[in-house]
PDB file of C-alpha atoms in Angstrom:
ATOM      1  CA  UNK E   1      -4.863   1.452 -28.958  1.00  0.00           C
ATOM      2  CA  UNK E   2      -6.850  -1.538 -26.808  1.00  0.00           C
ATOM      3  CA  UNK E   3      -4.642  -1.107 -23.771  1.00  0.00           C
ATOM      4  CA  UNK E   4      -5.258   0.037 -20.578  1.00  0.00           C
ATOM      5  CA  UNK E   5      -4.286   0.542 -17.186  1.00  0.00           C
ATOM      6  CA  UNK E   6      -5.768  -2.319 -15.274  1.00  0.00           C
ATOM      7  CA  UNK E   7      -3.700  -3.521 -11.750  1.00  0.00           C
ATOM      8  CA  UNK E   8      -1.436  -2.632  -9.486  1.00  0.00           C
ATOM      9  CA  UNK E   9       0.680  -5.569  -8.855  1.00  0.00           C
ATOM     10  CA  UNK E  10       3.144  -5.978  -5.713  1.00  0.00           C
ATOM     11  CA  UNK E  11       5.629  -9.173  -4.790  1.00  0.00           C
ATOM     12  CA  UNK E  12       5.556  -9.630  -1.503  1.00  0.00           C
ATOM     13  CA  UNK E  13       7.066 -12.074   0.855  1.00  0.00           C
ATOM     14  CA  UNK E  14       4.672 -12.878   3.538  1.00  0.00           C
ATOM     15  CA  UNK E  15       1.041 -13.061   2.196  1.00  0.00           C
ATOM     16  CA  UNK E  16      -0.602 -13.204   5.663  1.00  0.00           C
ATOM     17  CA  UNK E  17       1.381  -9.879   6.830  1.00  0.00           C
ATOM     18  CA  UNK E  18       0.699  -8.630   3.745  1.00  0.00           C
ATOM     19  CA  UNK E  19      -3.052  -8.782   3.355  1.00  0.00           C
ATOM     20  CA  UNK E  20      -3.350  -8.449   7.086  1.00  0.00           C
ATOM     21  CA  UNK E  21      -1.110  -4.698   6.735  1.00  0.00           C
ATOM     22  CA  UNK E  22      -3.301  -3.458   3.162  1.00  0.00           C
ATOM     23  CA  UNK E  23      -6.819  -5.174   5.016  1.00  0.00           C
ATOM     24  CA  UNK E  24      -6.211  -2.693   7.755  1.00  0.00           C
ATOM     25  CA  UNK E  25      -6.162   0.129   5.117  1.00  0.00           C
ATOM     26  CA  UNK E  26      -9.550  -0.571   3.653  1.00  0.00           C
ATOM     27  CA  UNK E  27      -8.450  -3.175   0.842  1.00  0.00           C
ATOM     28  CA  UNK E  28     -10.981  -6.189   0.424  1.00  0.00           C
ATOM     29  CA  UNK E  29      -9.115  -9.136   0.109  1.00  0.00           C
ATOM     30  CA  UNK E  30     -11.234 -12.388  -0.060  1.00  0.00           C
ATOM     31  CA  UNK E  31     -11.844 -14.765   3.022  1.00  0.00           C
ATOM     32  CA  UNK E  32      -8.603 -17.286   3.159  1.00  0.00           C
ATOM     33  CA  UNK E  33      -6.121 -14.991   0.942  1.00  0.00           C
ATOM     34  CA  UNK E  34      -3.255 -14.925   3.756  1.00  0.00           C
ATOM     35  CA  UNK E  35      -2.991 -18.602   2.471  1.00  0.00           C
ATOM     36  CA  UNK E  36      -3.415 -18.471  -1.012  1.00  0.00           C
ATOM     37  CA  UNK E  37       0.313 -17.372  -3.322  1.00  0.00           C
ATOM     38  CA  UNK E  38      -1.902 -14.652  -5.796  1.00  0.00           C
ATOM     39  CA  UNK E  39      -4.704 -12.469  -4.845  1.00  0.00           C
ATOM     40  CA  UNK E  40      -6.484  -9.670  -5.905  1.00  0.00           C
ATOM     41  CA  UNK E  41      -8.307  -6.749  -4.072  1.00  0.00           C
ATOM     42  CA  UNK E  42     -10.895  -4.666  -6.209  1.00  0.00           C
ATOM     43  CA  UNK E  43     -10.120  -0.861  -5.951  1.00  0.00           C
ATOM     44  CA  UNK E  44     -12.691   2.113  -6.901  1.00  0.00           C
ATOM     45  CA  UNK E  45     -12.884   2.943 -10.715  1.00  0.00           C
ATOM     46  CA  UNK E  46     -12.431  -0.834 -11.292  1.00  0.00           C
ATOM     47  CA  UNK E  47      -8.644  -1.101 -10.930  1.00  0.00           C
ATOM     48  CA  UNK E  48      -7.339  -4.170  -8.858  1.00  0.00           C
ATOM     49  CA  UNK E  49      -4.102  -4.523  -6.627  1.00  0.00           C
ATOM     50  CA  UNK E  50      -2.981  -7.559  -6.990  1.00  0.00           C
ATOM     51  CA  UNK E  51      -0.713  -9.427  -4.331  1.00  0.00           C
ATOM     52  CA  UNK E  52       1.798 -11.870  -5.685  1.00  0.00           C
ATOM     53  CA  UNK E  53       4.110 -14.188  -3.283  1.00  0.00           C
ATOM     54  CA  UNK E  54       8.067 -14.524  -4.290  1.00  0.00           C
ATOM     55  CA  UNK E  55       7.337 -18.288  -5.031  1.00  0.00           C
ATOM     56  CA  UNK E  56       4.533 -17.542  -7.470  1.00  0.00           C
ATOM     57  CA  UNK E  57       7.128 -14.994  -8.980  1.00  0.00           C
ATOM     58  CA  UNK E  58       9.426 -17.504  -9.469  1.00  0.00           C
ATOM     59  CA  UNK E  59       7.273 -20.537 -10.647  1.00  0.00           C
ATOM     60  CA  UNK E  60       7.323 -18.449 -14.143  1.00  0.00           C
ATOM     61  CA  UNK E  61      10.631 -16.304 -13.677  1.00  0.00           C
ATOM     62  CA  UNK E  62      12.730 -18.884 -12.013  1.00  0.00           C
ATOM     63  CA  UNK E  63      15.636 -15.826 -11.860  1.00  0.00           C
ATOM     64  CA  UNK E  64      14.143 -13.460 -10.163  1.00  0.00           C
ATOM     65  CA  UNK E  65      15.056 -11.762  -7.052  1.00  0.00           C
ATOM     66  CA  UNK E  66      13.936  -9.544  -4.738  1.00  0.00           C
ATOM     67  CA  UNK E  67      15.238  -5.423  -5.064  1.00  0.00           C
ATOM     68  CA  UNK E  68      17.808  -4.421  -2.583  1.00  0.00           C
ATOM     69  CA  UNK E  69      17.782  -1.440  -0.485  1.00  0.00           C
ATOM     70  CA  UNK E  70      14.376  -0.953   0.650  1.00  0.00           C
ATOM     71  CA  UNK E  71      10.927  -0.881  -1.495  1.00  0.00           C
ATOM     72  CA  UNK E  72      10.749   0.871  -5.431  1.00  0.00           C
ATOM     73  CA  UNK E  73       7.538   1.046  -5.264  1.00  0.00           C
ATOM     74  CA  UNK E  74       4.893   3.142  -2.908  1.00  0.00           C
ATOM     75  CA  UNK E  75       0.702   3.631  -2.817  1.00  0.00           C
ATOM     76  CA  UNK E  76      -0.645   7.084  -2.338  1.00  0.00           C
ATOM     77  CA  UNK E  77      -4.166   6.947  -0.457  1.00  0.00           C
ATOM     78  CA  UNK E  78      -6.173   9.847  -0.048  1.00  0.00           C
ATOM     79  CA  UNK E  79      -8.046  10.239   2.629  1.00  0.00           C
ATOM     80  CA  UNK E  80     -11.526  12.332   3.926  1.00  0.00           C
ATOM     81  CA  UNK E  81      -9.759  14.906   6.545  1.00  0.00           C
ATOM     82  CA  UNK E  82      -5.745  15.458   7.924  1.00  0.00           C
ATOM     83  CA  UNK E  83      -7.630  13.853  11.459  1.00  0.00           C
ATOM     84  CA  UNK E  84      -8.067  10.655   9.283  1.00  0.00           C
ATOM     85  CA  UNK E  85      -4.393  10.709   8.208  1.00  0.00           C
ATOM     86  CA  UNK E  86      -3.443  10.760  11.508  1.00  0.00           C
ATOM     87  CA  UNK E  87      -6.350   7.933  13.002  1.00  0.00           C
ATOM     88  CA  UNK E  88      -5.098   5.699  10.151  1.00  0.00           C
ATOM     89  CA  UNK E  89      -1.235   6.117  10.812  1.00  0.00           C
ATOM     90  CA  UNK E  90      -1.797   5.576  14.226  1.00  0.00           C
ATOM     91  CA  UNK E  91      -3.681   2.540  14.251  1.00  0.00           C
ATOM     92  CA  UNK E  92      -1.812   1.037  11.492  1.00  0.00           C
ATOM     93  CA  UNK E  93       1.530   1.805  13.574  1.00  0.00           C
ATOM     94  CA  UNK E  94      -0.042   0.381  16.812  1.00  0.00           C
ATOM     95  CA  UNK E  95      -0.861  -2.606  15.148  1.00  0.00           C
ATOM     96  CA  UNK E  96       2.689  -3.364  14.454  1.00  0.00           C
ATOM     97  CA  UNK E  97       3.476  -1.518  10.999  1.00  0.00           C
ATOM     98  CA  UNK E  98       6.611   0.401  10.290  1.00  0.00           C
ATOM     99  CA  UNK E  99       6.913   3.815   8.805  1.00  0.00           C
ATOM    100  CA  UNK E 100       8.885   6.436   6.988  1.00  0.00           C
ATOM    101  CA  UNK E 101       7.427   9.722   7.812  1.00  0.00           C
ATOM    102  CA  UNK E 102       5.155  10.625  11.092  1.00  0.00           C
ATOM    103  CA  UNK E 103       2.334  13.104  10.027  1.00  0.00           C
ATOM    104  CA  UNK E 104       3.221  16.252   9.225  1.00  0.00           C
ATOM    105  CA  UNK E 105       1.545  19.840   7.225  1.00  0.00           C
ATOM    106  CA  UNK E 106       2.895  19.379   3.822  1.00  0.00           C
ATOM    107  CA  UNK E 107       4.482  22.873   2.592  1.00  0.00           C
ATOM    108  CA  UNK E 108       1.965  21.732  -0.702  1.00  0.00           C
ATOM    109  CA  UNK E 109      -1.006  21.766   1.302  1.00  0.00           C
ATOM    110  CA  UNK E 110      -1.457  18.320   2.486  1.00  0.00           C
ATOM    111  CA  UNK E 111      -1.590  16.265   6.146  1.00  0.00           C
ATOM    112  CA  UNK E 112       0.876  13.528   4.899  1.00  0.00           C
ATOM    113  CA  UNK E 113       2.744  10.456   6.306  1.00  0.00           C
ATOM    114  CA  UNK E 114       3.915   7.411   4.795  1.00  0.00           C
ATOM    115  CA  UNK E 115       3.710   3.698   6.014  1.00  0.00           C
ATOM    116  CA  UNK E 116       5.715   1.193   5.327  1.00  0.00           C
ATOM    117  CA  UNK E 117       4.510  -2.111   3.937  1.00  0.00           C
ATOM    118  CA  UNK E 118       5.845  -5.656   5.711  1.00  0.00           C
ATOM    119  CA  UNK E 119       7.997  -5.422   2.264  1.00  0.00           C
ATOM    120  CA  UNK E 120       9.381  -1.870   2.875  1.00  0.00           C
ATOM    121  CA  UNK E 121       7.031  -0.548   0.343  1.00  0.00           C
ATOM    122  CA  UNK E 122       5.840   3.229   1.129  1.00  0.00           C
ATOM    123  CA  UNK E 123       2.157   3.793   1.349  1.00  0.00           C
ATOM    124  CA  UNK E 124       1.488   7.648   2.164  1.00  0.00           C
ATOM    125  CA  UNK E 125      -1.404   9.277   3.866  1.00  0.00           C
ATOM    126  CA  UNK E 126      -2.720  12.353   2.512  1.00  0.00           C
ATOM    127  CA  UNK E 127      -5.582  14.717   2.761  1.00  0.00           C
ATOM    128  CA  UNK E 128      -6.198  18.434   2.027  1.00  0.00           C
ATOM    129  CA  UNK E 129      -5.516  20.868   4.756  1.00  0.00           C
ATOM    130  CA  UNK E 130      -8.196  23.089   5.619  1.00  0.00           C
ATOM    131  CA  UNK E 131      -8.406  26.004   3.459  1.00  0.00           C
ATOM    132  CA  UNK E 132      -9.670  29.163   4.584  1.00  0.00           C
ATOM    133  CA  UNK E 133     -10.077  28.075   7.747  1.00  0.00           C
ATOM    134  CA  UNK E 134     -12.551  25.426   6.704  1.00  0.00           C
TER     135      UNK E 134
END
């Protein structure tokens, strides 16, 4: 079998919230991509998330519309310590984000929170709690 798991794609509705929300994550989107209707960020191991506006969507799938009832689809990004979960959500909240979930001690073992994406989308925050005391 040849195939093999290559992007992460996403529709979203407003490029220049979008790239401006997933830039202040860590993603490197390309000088001018707020304006542009596809773009691509390069992710570690060689994946790519790709960033696709409604109107691109529909240039090839003129019958497509949006999901109802909130975002399907949600990023998990692991970070270096539960203090970085909570930096991140903070600043990403302070700069005007939404969210689902505050930070909290995960009964699994895990600082989590989860973001929400201009679209709705859920992008959670996670890191290992200490163990041991470490």
């Amino acid at each position: 079998m040849s195939a093999r798991f290559d992007a992460i794609g996403m529709v979203v509705s407003d490029m220049a919230a979008s790239v401006a929300f997933y830039r202040r994550l860590g993603f490197a989107f390309p000088e001018g991509a707020e304006a542009q209707g596809h773009v691509e960020a390069g992710l570690p191991g060689g994946l790519r998330l790709l960033l696709d506006t409604e109107e691109v969507v529909r240039s090839f799938h003129t019958e497509w519309e949006p999901p109802s009832g909130g975002g399907r689809t949600s990023l998990a990004l692991r970070c270096d310590s539960p203090a970085e979960v909570d930096t991140i959500f903070a600043e990403t909240v302070d700069a005007g984000s939404g969210f689902e979930l505050k930070p909290w001690d995960a009964v699994w073992g895990q600082r989590y929170a989860v973001l929400l994406d201009p679209d709705g989308n859920g992008v959670d925050l996670f890191a290992p709690l200490a163990v041991n005391g470490q």
